[in-house]
């Protein structure tokens, strides 16, 4: 197996980035980039900690990530499974990366920066949904922001309904839990109870 071991080898294989790949990167959010953040209902959050890397989905109504100023983003954290892997990582290593998706658009937006977590009551309350404040807010200081071209979305046909998987063809969460818990968790009961549990824990 031929393994690439140096940056020089990699650059010899791929070449250097073109001008458009470089000029799109900024250290602040311009109105054109803000438009993607405000339209996005979903972002992947990548963090790093002593136990390793983590990439976690974050989703809410479009625009749930707030632009406080051109160098600062704020993202609410709501009820979940309480693993808090991303938040634990941020406490120990503030470096984060975000990838914003906008359904129907091939263009994605990437943000790299440093984050901290706050539980300021007024700030958490300002992110309230149906009367429930955010449990915490992740404040991100932007180091770099740039758009990613649409090649990956186009190749994957991500937004093409004809390419969407039939959920019935995939294992359910309950089926997975039954296997990983060695049947200590009743997978069928978990799946049956999930819709009602989701209603009470969504926000």
mmCIF file of C-alpha atoms in Angstrom:
data_model
loop_
_atom_site.group_PDB
_atom_site.id
_atom_site.type_symbol
_atom_site.label_atom_id
_atom_site.label_comp_id
_atom_site.label_asym_id
_atom_site.label_seq_id
_atom_site.Cartn_x
_atom_site.Cartn_y
_atom_site.Cartn_z
ATOM 1 C CA UNK A 1 0.000 0.000 0.000
ATOM 2 C CA UNK A 2 1.394 3.401 -1.010
ATOM 3 C CA UNK A 3 0.996 5.758 1.961
ATOM 4 C CA UNK A 4 1.240 9.549 1.765
ATOM 5 C CA UNK A 5 3.401 10.609 4.715
ATOM 6 C CA UNK A 6 4.361 14.227 4.036
ATOM 7 C CA UNK A 7 2.629 17.421 3.018
ATOM 8 C CA UNK A 8 5.049 17.661 0.106
ATOM 9 C CA UNK A 9 3.901 14.284 -1.215
ATOM 10 C CA UNK A 10 0.301 15.336 -0.868
ATOM 11 C CA UNK A 11 0.865 18.612 -2.706
ATOM 12 C CA UNK A 12 2.708 16.778 -5.466
ATOM 13 C CA UNK A 13 -0.351 14.565 -5.914
ATOM 14 C CA UNK A 14 -3.081 17.202 -5.665
ATOM 15 C CA UNK A 15 -1.328 20.431 -6.591
ATOM 16 C CA UNK A 16 -1.774 23.764 -4.846
ATOM 17 C CA UNK A 17 -5.180 25.355 -4.207
ATOM 18 C CA UNK A 18 -6.480 27.859 -6.723
ATOM 19 C CA UNK A 19 -7.213 31.506 -6.032
ATOM 20 C CA UNK A 20 -10.921 30.946 -5.430
ATOM 21 C CA UNK A 21 -10.137 28.366 -2.742
ATOM 22 C CA UNK A 22 -8.064 30.921 -0.854
ATOM 23 C CA UNK A 23 -9.848 34.254 -1.245
ATOM 24 C CA UNK A 24 -13.143 32.863 0.081
ATOM 25 C CA UNK A 25 -11.667 32.362 3.567
ATOM 26 C CA UNK A 26 -12.185 35.261 5.973
ATOM 27 C CA UNK A 27 -11.774 35.808 9.703
ATOM 28 C CA UNK A 28 -15.232 37.318 10.072
ATOM 29 C CA UNK A 29 -18.794 36.811 8.882
ATOM 30 C CA UNK A 30 -19.868 38.920 5.913
ATOM 31 C CA UNK A 31 -23.547 39.371 4.946
ATOM 32 C CA UNK A 32 -23.220 36.731 2.225
ATOM 33 C CA UNK A 33 -22.030 34.153 4.764
ATOM 34 C CA UNK A 34 -24.585 35.306 7.311
ATOM 35 C CA UNK A 35 -27.335 34.406 4.837
ATOM 36 C CA UNK A 36 -26.326 30.718 5.007
ATOM 37 C CA UNK A 37 -26.109 30.674 8.798
ATOM 38 C CA UNK A 38 -29.524 32.311 9.116
ATOM 39 C CA UNK A 39 -31.088 29.830 6.666
ATOM 40 C CA UNK A 40 -29.528 26.726 8.188
ATOM 41 C CA UNK A 41 -31.544 24.411 10.462
ATOM 42 C CA UNK A 42 -28.655 21.960 10.841
ATOM 43 C CA UNK A 43 -24.960 22.125 11.689
ATOM 44 C CA UNK A 44 -22.325 19.498 12.475
ATOM 45 C CA UNK A 45 -20.128 20.458 15.417
ATOM 46 C CA UNK A 46 -16.627 18.970 15.579
ATOM 47 C CA UNK A 47 -14.619 19.094 18.810
ATOM 48 C CA UNK A 48 -11.476 17.559 20.263
ATOM 49 C CA UNK A 49 -10.698 16.329 23.759
ATOM 50 C CA UNK A 50 -8.485 13.943 25.737
ATOM 51 C CA UNK A 51 -10.631 10.968 24.745
ATOM 52 C CA UNK A 52 -10.413 11.846 21.060
ATOM 53 C CA UNK A 53 -12.526 13.575 18.427
ATOM 54 C CA UNK A 54 -16.269 14.096 18.324
ATOM 55 C CA UNK A 55 -18.643 15.238 15.594
ATOM 56 C CA UNK A 56 -22.160 15.941 16.766
ATOM 57 C CA UNK A 57 -25.336 17.004 14.922
ATOM 58 C CA UNK A 58 -27.103 20.165 16.039
ATOM 59 C CA UNK A 59 -30.506 21.094 14.680
ATOM 60 C CA UNK A 60 -33.349 23.493 15.378
ATOM 61 C CA UNK A 61 -35.461 25.991 13.502
ATOM 62 C CA UNK A 62 -33.585 27.784 10.721
ATOM 63 C CA UNK A 63 -31.355 30.489 12.139
ATOM 64 C CA UNK A 64 -30.992 28.828 15.538
ATOM 65 C CA UNK A 65 -27.287 29.716 15.507
ATOM 66 C CA UNK A 66 -27.250 33.410 16.323
ATOM 67 C CA UNK A 67 -24.808 35.890 14.822
ATOM 68 C CA UNK A 68 -23.938 38.161 17.743
ATOM 69 C CA UNK A 69 -21.394 40.133 15.734
ATOM 70 C CA UNK A 70 -19.148 39.420 12.699
ATOM 71 C CA UNK A 71 -16.695 37.513 14.894
ATOM 72 C CA UNK A 72 -19.092 35.781 17.309
ATOM 73 C CA UNK A 73 -21.690 33.020 16.970
ATOM 74 C CA UNK A 74 -23.994 31.692 19.685
ATOM 75 C CA UNK A 75 -25.552 28.226 19.608
ATOM 76 C CA UNK A 76 -28.137 27.005 22.131
ATOM 77 C CA UNK A 77 -27.946 23.533 23.623
ATOM 78 C CA UNK A 78 -31.224 21.828 24.420
ATOM 79 C CA UNK A 79 -32.391 18.590 26.000
ATOM 80 C CA UNK A 80 -30.634 15.487 24.740
ATOM 81 C CA UNK A 81 -29.094 12.259 25.948
ATOM 82 C CA UNK A 82 -26.878 13.995 28.537
ATOM 83 C CA UNK A 83 -23.662 12.501 27.139
ATOM 84 C CA UNK A 84 -22.523 16.078 26.490
ATOM 85 C CA UNK A 85 -19.448 14.823 24.624
ATOM 86 C CA UNK A 86 -19.028 18.048 22.645
ATOM 87 C CA UNK A 87 -19.474 20.279 25.685
ATOM 88 C CA UNK A 88 -16.981 18.266 27.735
ATOM 89 C CA UNK A 89 -14.478 18.597 24.910
ATOM 90 C CA UNK A 90 -14.976 22.348 24.616
ATOM 91 C CA UNK A 91 -14.261 22.811 28.324
ATOM 92 C CA UNK A 92 -10.907 21.088 27.880
ATOM 93 C CA UNK A 93 -10.049 22.175 24.331
ATOM 94 C CA UNK A 94 -11.866 25.249 22.949
ATOM 95 C CA UNK A 95 -11.133 24.531 19.292
ATOM 96 C CA UNK A 96 -14.271 23.819 17.257
ATOM 97 C CA UNK A 97 -15.327 23.421 13.635
ATOM 98 C CA UNK A 98 -18.839 23.787 12.257
ATOM 99 C CA UNK A 99 -20.410 22.729 8.968
ATOM 100 C CA UNK A 100 -23.735 24.394 8.138
ATOM 101 C CA UNK A 101 -26.180 22.704 5.762
ATOM 102 C CA UNK A 102 -29.143 24.376 4.080
ATOM 103 C CA UNK A 103 -31.724 21.921 2.680
ATOM 104 C CA UNK A 104 -31.985 22.360 -1.078
ATOM 105 C CA UNK A 105 -28.666 24.182 -1.409
ATOM 106 C CA UNK A 106 -25.473 22.550 -2.602
ATOM 107 C CA UNK A 107 -23.303 25.162 -0.915
ATOM 108 C CA UNK A 108 -22.251 24.522 2.675
ATOM 109 C CA UNK A 109 -20.545 26.892 5.099
ATOM 110 C CA UNK A 110 -17.573 26.053 7.286
ATOM 111 C CA UNK A 111 -16.535 27.881 10.442
ATOM 112 C CA UNK A 112 -13.436 27.257 12.549
ATOM 113 C CA UNK A 113 -12.983 28.945 15.884
ATOM 114 C CA UNK A 114 -12.740 28.714 19.647
ATOM 115 C CA UNK A 115 -15.657 28.252 21.979
ATOM 116 C CA UNK A 116 -16.771 28.498 25.573
ATOM 117 C CA UNK A 117 -19.980 27.515 27.333
ATOM 118 C CA UNK A 118 -22.187 29.884 29.308
ATOM 119 C CA UNK A 119 -25.300 29.395 31.412
ATOM 120 C CA UNK A 120 -26.049 33.103 31.756
ATOM 121 C CA UNK A 121 -29.770 33.130 32.647
ATOM 122 C CA UNK A 122 -30.698 36.045 30.407
ATOM 123 C CA UNK A 123 -28.817 34.664 27.436
ATOM 124 C CA UNK A 124 -30.283 31.159 27.848
ATOM 125 C CA UNK A 125 -33.751 32.698 28.181
ATOM 126 C CA UNK A 126 -33.252 34.632 24.948
ATOM 127 C CA UNK A 127 -33.069 31.267 23.148
ATOM 128 C CA UNK A 128 -36.328 30.002 24.659
ATOM 129 C CA UNK A 129 -38.620 27.840 22.547
ATOM 130 C CA UNK A 130 -42.136 27.137 23.788
ATOM 131 C CA UNK A 131 -41.215 28.774 27.072
ATOM 132 C CA UNK A 132 -38.164 26.571 27.682
ATOM 133 C CA UNK A 133 -34.764 28.299 27.807
ATOM 134 C CA UNK A 134 -31.613 26.744 26.409
ATOM 135 C CA UNK A 135 -29.776 24.570 28.922
ATOM 136 C CA UNK A 136 -26.556 26.327 27.958
ATOM 137 C CA UNK A 137 -25.194 28.432 25.118
ATOM 138 C CA UNK A 138 -21.986 27.741 23.228
ATOM 139 C CA UNK A 139 -20.272 31.000 22.282
ATOM 140 C CA UNK A 140 -17.942 30.669 19.302
ATOM 141 C CA UNK A 141 -15.220 33.164 18.426
ATOM 142 C CA UNK A 142 -14.709 32.905 14.671
ATOM 143 C CA UNK A 143 -11.176 32.345 13.384
ATOM 144 C CA UNK A 144 -12.056 31.350 9.815
ATOM 145 C CA UNK A 145 -15.225 31.155 7.743
ATOM 146 C CA UNK A 146 -15.625 30.071 4.129
ATOM 147 C CA UNK A 147 -18.053 28.331 1.821
ATOM 148 C CA UNK A 148 -17.590 24.812 0.501
ATOM 149 C CA UNK A 149 -18.494 24.237 -3.123
ATOM 150 C CA UNK A 150 -21.389 21.960 -4.032
ATOM 151 C CA UNK A 151 -19.463 18.970 -5.429
ATOM 152 C CA UNK A 152 -20.089 16.663 -2.445
ATOM 153 C CA UNK A 153 -23.810 17.509 -2.276
ATOM 154 C CA UNK A 154 -24.201 17.055 -6.032
ATOM 155 C CA UNK A 155 -22.334 13.741 -6.095
ATOM 156 C CA UNK A 156 -24.301 12.367 -3.161
ATOM 157 C CA UNK A 157 -27.654 13.677 -4.464
ATOM 158 C CA UNK A 158 -28.323 14.474 -0.824
ATOM 159 C CA UNK A 159 -31.483 16.493 -1.445
ATOM 160 C CA UNK A 160 -32.906 14.222 -4.142
ATOM 161 C CA UNK A 161 -36.006 12.520 -2.641
ATOM 162 C CA UNK A 162 -35.650 9.666 -5.105
ATOM 163 C CA UNK A 163 -32.316 8.795 -3.499
ATOM 164 C CA UNK A 164 -33.587 8.899 0.088
ATOM 165 C CA UNK A 165 -33.361 5.611 1.964
ATOM 166 C CA UNK A 166 -36.518 3.869 3.108
ATOM 167 C CA UNK A 167 -36.341 4.057 6.938
ATOM 168 C CA UNK A 168 -37.788 0.552 7.083
ATOM 169 C CA UNK A 169 -34.639 -0.734 5.365
ATOM 170 C CA UNK A 170 -32.464 0.417 8.280
ATOM 171 C CA UNK A 171 -32.173 -0.891 11.850
ATOM 172 C CA UNK A 172 -34.254 1.097 14.347
ATOM 173 C CA UNK A 173 -32.651 2.714 17.413
ATOM 174 C CA UNK A 174 -34.395 0.127 19.555
ATOM 175 C CA UNK A 175 -33.001 -2.751 17.511
ATOM 176 C CA UNK A 176 -29.502 -1.305 17.827
ATOM 177 C CA UNK A 177 -29.863 -0.804 21.591
ATOM 178 C CA UNK A 178 -31.099 -4.361 22.014
ATOM 179 C CA UNK A 179 -27.922 -5.627 20.370
ATOM 180 C CA UNK A 180 -25.450 -3.249 22.040
ATOM 181 C CA UNK A 181 -27.013 -3.818 25.493
ATOM 182 C CA UNK A 182 -27.083 -7.602 24.948
ATOM 183 C CA UNK A 183 -30.883 -7.521 25.288
ATOM 184 C CA UNK A 184 -30.823 -5.663 28.611
ATOM 185 C CA UNK A 185 -32.837 -2.937 26.868
ATOM 186 C CA UNK A 186 -36.196 -3.853 25.369
ATOM 187 C CA UNK A 187 -35.701 -2.512 21.865
ATOM 188 C CA UNK A 188 -39.330 -2.897 20.851
ATOM 189 C CA UNK A 189 -40.515 -0.930 23.863
ATOM 190 C CA UNK A 190 -37.919 1.752 23.205
ATOM 191 C CA UNK A 191 -39.138 2.226 19.633
ATOM 192 C CA UNK A 192 -42.796 2.267 20.676
ATOM 193 C CA UNK A 193 -42.198 4.848 23.409
ATOM 194 C CA UNK A 194 -39.885 7.078 21.387
ATOM 195 C CA UNK A 195 -42.489 9.271 19.603
ATOM 196 C CA UNK A 196 -44.101 10.308 22.895
ATOM 197 C CA UNK A 197 -40.745 10.719 24.627
ATOM 198 C CA UNK A 198 -39.566 12.933 21.780
ATOM 199 C CA UNK A 199 -42.553 15.256 22.239
ATOM 200 C CA UNK A 200 -41.689 15.887 25.884
ATOM 201 C CA UNK A 201 -37.938 16.246 25.439
ATOM 202 C CA UNK A 202 -37.609 18.102 22.142
ATOM 203 C CA UNK A 203 -36.987 21.502 23.678
#
